[in-house]
Short mmCIF file of C-alpha atoms in Angstrom, two decimals:
data_model
loop_
_atom_site.label_atom_id
_atom_site.label_comp_id
_atom_site.label_asym_id
_atom_site.label_seq_id
_atom_site.Cartn_x
_atom_site.Cartn_y
_atom_site.Cartn_z
CA UNK A 76 6.78 -11.99 -17.64
CA UNK A 77 7.70 -14.05 -14.55
CA UNK A 78 6.82 -12.58 -11.18
CA UNK A 79 9.95 -10.95 -9.77
CA UNK A 80 8.76 -9.53 -6.45
CA UNK A 81 6.09 -10.99 -4.15
CA UNK A 82 4.51 -8.87 -1.42
CA UNK A 83 1.46 -8.93 0.84
CA UNK A 84 -0.79 -6.32 2.39
CA UNK A 85 -2.59 -6.43 5.75
CA UNK A 86 -5.02 -4.08 7.46
CA UNK A 87 -3.84 -5.04 10.97
CA UNK A 88 -7.17 -5.42 12.71
CA UNK A 89 -7.30 -5.42 16.51
CA UNK A 90 -9.82 -5.78 19.35
CA UNK A 91 -10.68 -2.51 21.07
CA UNK A 92 -10.39 -4.30 24.43
CA UNK A 93 -6.88 -5.64 23.65
CA UNK A 94 -5.21 -3.58 20.90
CA UNK A 95 -1.71 -4.87 21.63
CA UNK A 96 -2.59 -8.41 20.57
CA UNK A 97 -3.69 -7.28 17.13
CA UNK A 98 -0.60 -5.15 16.61
CA UNK A 99 1.61 -8.04 17.72
CA UNK A 100 -0.21 -10.28 15.25
CA UNK A 101 0.63 -7.86 12.44
CA UNK A 102 4.28 -7.75 13.43
CA UNK A 103 4.50 -11.53 13.63
CA UNK A 104 2.99 -11.82 10.13
CA UNK A 105 5.68 -9.48 8.80
CA UNK A 106 8.33 -11.63 10.52
CA UNK A 107 6.74 -14.73 8.97
CA UNK A 108 6.76 -13.04 5.58
CA UNK A 109 10.50 -12.49 5.85
CA UNK A 110 11.09 -16.13 6.81
CA UNK A 111 8.99 -17.28 3.85
CA UNK A 112 11.02 -15.13 1.47
CA UNK A 113 8.46 -12.41 0.65
CA UNK A 114 10.06 -9.33 -0.85
CA UNK A 115 7.72 -6.83 0.79
CA UNK A 116 5.07 -6.38 3.47
CA UNK A 117 2.59 -3.52 3.34
CA UNK A 118 0.13 -2.12 5.89
CA UNK A 119 -3.03 -0.06 5.42
CA UNK A 120 -4.20 3.07 7.23
CA UNK A 121 -7.42 3.04 9.23
CA UNK A 122 -8.34 6.20 11.15
CA UNK A 123 -10.95 6.09 13.93
CA UNK A 124 -11.40 2.37 13.22
CA UNK A 125 -9.99 -0.83 14.67
CA UNK A 126 -7.12 -1.17 12.23
CA UNK A 127 -3.64 0.35 12.10
CA UNK A 128 -3.91 4.11 12.57
CA UNK A 129 -0.16 4.71 12.64
CA UNK A 130 1.57 2.50 10.04
CA UNK A 131 4.80 4.45 10.34
CA UNK A 132 5.03 3.55 14.03
CA UNK A 133 4.17 -0.10 13.32
CA UNK A 134 6.76 -0.28 10.55
CA UNK A 135 9.36 1.27 12.85
CA UNK A 136 8.77 -1.69 15.17
CA UNK A 137 8.85 -4.11 12.22
CA UNK A 138 12.16 -2.65 11.06
CA UNK A 139 13.76 -3.84 14.31
CA UNK A 140 12.35 -7.37 14.01
CA UNK A 141 13.37 -7.94 10.39
CA UNK A 142 16.51 -7.50 8.32
CA UNK A 143 15.63 -8.00 4.64
CA UNK A 144 11.94 -7.63 3.80
CA UNK A 145 10.87 -4.22 2.48
CA UNK A 146 8.17 -2.37 4.42
CA UNK A 147 5.47 -0.22 2.86
CA UNK A 148 2.23 1.69 3.39
CA UNK A 149 -0.62 1.06 0.95
CA UNK A 150 -1.65 3.69 1.28
CA UNK A 151 -1.28 6.71 3.55
CA UNK A 152 -4.15 9.17 2.83
CA UNK A 153 -2.36 12.53 2.91
CA UNK A 154 -5.50 14.39 3.92
CA UNK A 155 -4.77 13.24 7.46
CA UNK A 156 -1.11 14.25 7.39
CA UNK A 157 1.17 17.26 7.59
CA UNK A 158 3.70 16.68 4.77
CA UNK A 159 6.66 18.09 6.72
CA UNK A 160 6.02 15.98 9.81
CA UNK A 161 5.34 12.91 7.69
CA UNK A 162 8.58 13.46 5.78
CA UNK A 163 10.48 13.48 9.09
CA UNK A 164 8.78 10.28 10.25
CA UNK A 165 9.34 8.47 6.95
CA UNK A 166 13.01 9.39 6.80
CA UNK A 167 13.53 8.34 10.41
CA UNK A 168 11.99 4.90 9.84
CA UNK A 169 13.89 4.47 6.56
CA UNK A 170 17.15 5.13 8.39
CA UNK A 171 16.18 2.65 11.13
CA UNK A 172 15.21 0.07 8.49
CA UNK A 173 18.43 0.44 6.53
CA UNK A 174 16.70 1.81 3.44
CA UNK A 175 13.77 -0.63 3.26
CA UNK A 176 10.79 1.73 3.55
CA UNK A 177 8.33 2.06 0.64
CA UNK A 178 5.80 4.79 1.49
CA UNK A 179 2.62 4.70 -0.58
CA UNK A 180 0.30 7.72 -0.51
CA UNK A 181 -3.01 8.94 -1.93
CA UNK A 182 -4.96 12.20 -2.02
CA UNK A 183 -8.50 13.34 -1.38
CA UNK A 184 -10.42 14.66 1.65
CA UNK A 185 -10.35 12.48 4.76
CA UNK A 186 -13.19 9.98 5.00
CA UNK A 187 -16.24 11.50 6.75
CA UNK A 188 -14.50 14.87 6.57
CA UNK A 189 -17.59 16.79 7.66
CA UNK A 190 -17.55 14.81 10.91
CA UNK A 191 -13.80 14.83 11.65
CA UNK A 192 -12.94 18.30 10.35
CA UNK A 193 -13.23 20.08 13.69
CA UNK A 194 -10.91 17.59 15.36
CA UNK A 195 -8.41 17.41 12.49
CA UNK A 196 -8.29 20.99 11.17
CA UNK A 197 -10.32 23.19 13.57
CA UNK A 198 -8.84 26.44 12.25
CA UNK A 199 -7.94 25.68 8.63
CA UNK A 200 -10.53 23.09 7.55
CA UNK A 201 -11.90 25.25 4.76
CA UNK A 202 -8.48 26.15 3.38
CA UNK A 203 -6.76 22.75 3.31
CA UNK A 204 -5.69 21.48 -0.12
CA UNK A 205 -6.37 17.75 -0.46
CA UNK A 206 -5.14 17.45 -4.06
CA UNK A 207 -1.87 16.49 -5.70
CA UNK A 208 -0.12 19.61 -4.43
CA UNK A 209 0.02 17.91 -1.02
CA UNK A 210 1.93 14.99 -2.56
CA UNK A 211 4.28 17.35 -4.37
CA UNK A 212 5.10 19.07 -1.07
CA UNK A 213 5.89 15.72 0.52
CA UNK A 214 8.09 14.66 -2.40
CA UNK A 215 10.06 17.91 -2.28
CA UNK A 216 10.68 17.51 1.45
CA UNK A 217 11.70 13.85 1.12
CA UNK A 218 14.01 14.83 -1.75
CA UNK A 219 15.77 17.34 0.49
CA UNK A 220 14.37 20.63 -0.78
CA UNK A 221 14.53 23.45 1.82
CA UNK A 222 11.81 23.30 4.45
CA UNK A 223 12.69 26.59 6.13
CA UNK A 224 14.96 29.60 5.80
CA UNK A 225 17.02 28.73 8.83
CA UNK A 226 20.45 27.15 8.92
CA UNK A 227 23.60 27.11 11.01
CA UNK A 228 24.35 27.55 14.69
CA UNK A 229 22.17 29.56 17.04
CA UNK A 230 23.51 29.50 20.57
CA UNK A 231 24.06 25.87 21.43
CA UNK A 232 21.78 24.47 18.70
CA UNK A 233 22.45 23.65 15.05
CA UNK A 234 19.69 23.98 12.44
CA UNK A 235 19.20 22.50 8.98
CA UNK A 236 17.20 23.94 6.08
CA UNK A 237 16.05 20.47 5.03
CA UNK A 238 14.19 17.71 6.83
CA UNK A 239 16.36 15.66 9.14
CA UNK A 240 17.32 12.92 9.03
CA UNK A 241 17.76 12.89 5.28
CA UNK A 242 17.57 9.46 3.64
CA UNK A 243 18.86 9.91 0.07
CA UNK A 244 17.35 6.76 -1.48
CA UNK A 245 13.87 7.25 -0.05
CA UNK A 246 12.66 9.48 -2.88
CA UNK A 247 13.07 6.58 -5.32
CA UNK A 248 10.82 4.40 -3.15
CA UNK A 249 7.80 6.73 -3.00
CA UNK A 250 4.58 5.15 -4.35
CA UNK A 251 1.23 6.52 -5.38
CA UNK A 252 -2.03 4.60 -5.01
CA UNK A 253 -4.01 5.48 -8.14
CA UNK A 254 -7.66 4.73 -8.82
CA UNK A 255 -8.14 6.92 -11.89
CA UNK A 256 -6.42 7.71 -15.18
CA UNK A 257 -5.63 11.24 -14.06
CA UNK A 258 -3.90 10.16 -10.87
CA UNK A 259 -1.98 7.40 -12.68
CA UNK A 260 -0.68 9.91 -15.22
CA UNK A 261 0.21 12.39 -12.47
CA UNK A 262 2.21 9.74 -10.57
CA UNK A 263 4.19 8.88 -13.70
CA UNK A 264 4.91 12.50 -14.58
CA UNK A 265 6.23 13.03 -11.03
CA UNK A 266 8.54 10.00 -11.16
CA UNK A 267 6.73 8.02 -8.48
CA UNK A 268 6.11 4.27 -8.44
CA UNK A 269 2.54 3.04 -8.97
CA UNK A 270 0.38 0.96 -6.66
CA UNK A 271 -2.62 -0.21 -8.65
CA UNK A 272 -5.85 -0.27 -6.69
CA UNK A 273 -8.43 -3.03 -6.32
CA UNK A 274 -11.03 -0.21 -6.44
CA UNK A 275 -10.99 2.00 -9.57
CA UNK A 276 -13.18 4.55 -11.34
CA UNK A 277 -15.13 3.19 -14.31
CA UNK A 278 -14.14 6.01 -16.65
CA UNK A 279 -13.46 4.46 -20.04
CA UNK A 280 -14.73 0.92 -19.44
CA UNK A 281 -16.69 -1.30 -17.06
CA UNK A 282 -14.17 -4.13 -17.36
CA UNK A 283 -11.93 -4.01 -14.28
CA UNK A 284 -8.94 -5.62 -15.98
CA UNK A 285 -9.15 -3.19 -18.89
CA UNK A 286 -9.35 -0.22 -16.51
CA UNK A 287 -6.35 -1.36 -14.49
CA UNK A 288 -4.37 -1.97 -17.68
CA UNK A 289 -5.16 1.56 -18.88
CA UNK A 290 -3.88 2.99 -15.59
CA UNK A 291 -0.60 1.08 -15.88
CA UNK A 292 -0.04 2.22 -19.45
CA UNK A 293 -1.00 5.83 -18.73
CA UNK A 294 1.43 5.84 -15.81
CA UNK A 295 4.32 4.46 -17.84
CA UNK A 296 3.60 6.74 -20.78
CA UNK A 297 4.08 9.76 -18.52
CA UNK A 298 7.03 8.38 -16.55
CA UNK A 299 10.60 9.20 -17.63
CA UNK A 300 11.53 5.50 -17.19
CA UNK A 301 8.77 4.39 -19.55
CA UNK A 302 8.19 0.63 -19.58
CA UNK A 303 10.77 0.19 -16.79
CA UNK A 304 8.78 2.32 -14.31
CA UNK A 305 7.79 0.24 -11.29
CA UNK A 306 4.20 -0.93 -10.90
CA UNK A 307 2.87 -3.22 -8.16
CA UNK A 308 -0.51 -4.87 -8.63
CA UNK A 309 -2.85 -5.18 -5.67
CA UNK A 310 -5.61 -7.80 -5.62
CA UNK A 311 -7.24 -9.90 -2.90
CA UNK A 312 -5.74 -13.36 -3.40
CA UNK A 313 -6.52 -16.32 -1.11
CA UNK A 314 -4.84 -19.64 -1.97
CA UNK A 315 -6.50 -22.51 -0.10
CA UNK A 316 -4.10 -25.42 -0.74
CA UNK A 317 -3.15 -25.92 2.90
CA UNK A 318 -6.48 -24.79 4.37
CA UNK A 319 -8.78 -26.96 6.43
CA UNK A 320 -12.25 -27.83 5.16
CA UNK A 321 -13.72 -25.22 7.52
CA UNK A 322 -11.33 -22.55 6.26
CA UNK A 323 -12.08 -23.34 2.61
CA UNK A 324 -15.81 -23.05 3.20
CA UNK A 325 -15.35 -19.75 5.02
CA UNK A 326 -13.08 -18.35 2.29
CA UNK A 327 -15.57 -19.33 -0.42
CA UNK A 328 -18.45 -17.73 1.50
CA UNK A 329 -16.42 -14.54 1.95
CA UNK A 330 -15.74 -14.27 -1.78
CA UNK A 331 -19.33 -15.12 -2.72
CA UNK A 332 -20.65 -12.36 -0.46
CA UNK A 333 -18.38 -9.78 -2.11
CA UNK A 334 -18.71 -10.90 -5.74
CA UNK A 335 -22.00 -9.11 -6.62
CA UNK A 336 -20.36 -5.69 -6.20
CA UNK A 337 -17.84 -6.56 -8.94
CA UNK A 338 -20.48 -6.92 -11.68
CA UNK A 339 -21.11 -3.22 -12.34
CA UNK A 340 -19.99 0.28 -11.25
CA UNK A 341 -21.04 1.17 -7.73
CA UNK A 342 -22.42 4.49 -6.46
CA UNK A 343 -22.39 7.97 -7.97
CA UNK A 344 -18.60 7.86 -8.37
CA UNK A 345 -18.97 4.67 -10.51
CA UNK A 346 -16.36 2.67 -8.62
CA UNK A 347 -15.40 -0.79 -9.89
CA UNK A 348 -14.19 -3.50 -7.50
CA UNK A 349 -11.79 -6.28 -8.39
CA UNK A 350 -12.97 -9.86 -7.99
CA UNK A 351 -11.40 -11.81 -5.12
CA UNK A 352 -9.33 -14.78 -6.29
CA UNK A 353 -9.94 -17.72 -3.94
CA UNK A 354 -9.09 -21.40 -4.37
CA UNK A 355 -6.20 -23.74 -5.22
CA UNK A 356 -2.99 -22.04 -6.28
CA UNK A 357 -3.07 -23.68 -9.72
CA UNK A 358 -6.45 -22.12 -10.48
CA UNK A 359 -5.47 -18.71 -9.10
CA UNK A 360 -2.28 -18.75 -11.20
CA UNK A 361 -4.38 -19.43 -14.31
CA UNK A 362 -6.80 -16.62 -13.44
CA UNK A 363 -3.97 -14.17 -12.83
CA UNK A 364 -2.08 -14.93 -16.02
CA UNK A 365 -5.32 -14.49 -17.97
CA UNK A 366 -5.43 -10.84 -16.82
CA UNK A 367 -3.83 -8.40 -19.24
CA UNK A 368 -2.99 -6.08 -16.34
CA UNK A 369 -1.13 -8.84 -14.48
CA UNK A 370 0.93 -9.62 -17.57
CA UNK A 371 2.14 -5.99 -17.54
CA UNK A 372 3.76 -6.19 -14.09
CA UNK A 373 6.46 -8.21 -12.39
CA UNK A 374 5.67 -7.35 -8.77
CA UNK A 375 2.56 -7.66 -6.63
CA UNK A 376 1.25 -6.86 -3.15
CA UNK A 377 -1.56 -9.37 -2.64
CA UNK A 378 -4.08 -8.20 -0.04
CA UNK A 379 -5.12 -10.35 2.90
CA UNK A 380 -8.91 -10.26 3.48
CA UNK A 381 -9.96 -7.94 6.30
CA UNK A 382 -12.01 -10.26 8.46
CA UNK A 383 -9.91 -13.42 8.84
CA UNK A 384 -7.95 -14.64 11.85
CA UNK A 385 -4.23 -14.95 12.50
CA UNK A 386 -4.09 -18.68 11.73
CA UNK A 387 -5.88 -18.04 8.44
CA UNK A 388 -3.29 -15.45 7.46
CA UNK A 389 -0.45 -17.82 8.34
CA UNK A 390 -1.91 -20.48 6.05
CA UNK A 391 -2.57 -18.00 3.22
CA UNK A 392 0.92 -16.50 3.37
CA UNK A 393 2.53 -19.93 3.52
CA UNK A 394 0.61 -21.07 0.44
CA UNK A 395 1.40 -17.81 -1.38
CA UNK A 396 5.12 -18.27 -0.84
CA UNK A 397 5.39 -22.05 -1.23
CA UNK A 398 2.80 -22.74 -3.94
CA UNK A 399 1.33 -19.75 -5.74
CA UNK A 400 4.50 -17.69 -6.06
CA UNK A 401 6.55 -20.45 -7.75
CA UNK A 402 3.66 -21.13 -10.17
CA UNK A 403 3.94 -17.48 -11.24
CA UNK A 404 7.70 -17.76 -11.78
CA UNK A 405 8.70 -16.20 -8.46
CA UNK A 406 11.64 -17.39 -6.42
CA UNK A 407 12.62 -16.10 -2.97
CA UNK A 408 15.38 -13.53 -3.35
CA UNK A 409 15.04 -13.50 -7.14
#
């Protein structure tokens, strides 16, 4: 099927000595994405690192610099979040953005939990639930289910039983980042949208494309909307059409360094990594359309590599929108 929606994902790196410059770079890339016609821009979470730690705050700023492009998180690890407070923040930004927010979430203990536990959950660290129940709580609160048994006027203040502000359409734009069959099925059964991951568990195969395809089909089998349920594919894609010779050499070296990890499952969890697609748009389009998983979707959020510079990202996004996207059947605003 032709590509209907084109998006991109950035980690939003910054220099510890000058964090504002990196955040401004991220915002300017989102503005560029809107000018180029991208349908969506997504940001990652990075806690205690030099990447965006508060995507909701960054996207609030982006909502005031853009008018059309949708804004998403890919993904927010809920182990770091209080579902009620996150529901308030998400609804607030969705209202500010005019209904353009696409929150993506995932579950599991926070990274390096044994080392951050005392700072994050000093009193409840052993009792916290980092499974799907945390997502269900968030979904209920976003949907408008009661958050407390308090309502009406008390003195000079008025209280609501549900999270405020309430953004009615937000529940239909909640995404789950799945890396396993179980999580893909759970997302479908709970009427979420699916963000496929470039890192998956090698459960039933060691072929990345086959694994990703199985996740998409398991998700749609469990989803009430079936084949119409929304899935966005995430891969690292680097078109080099407009790149300089130096950029092309650097992009090729980046991909070559990362390719060995894609050959077999990694670590005790048997994680499989997707291969980076780097080169001319015509070749990347051929490689994408050869993937069975890509042929199952009509929207993507292509990831920008972590370690490149602002000018590199400008070139990559420009080639994505002007060259690669049209080769895949995409048209701005289609």
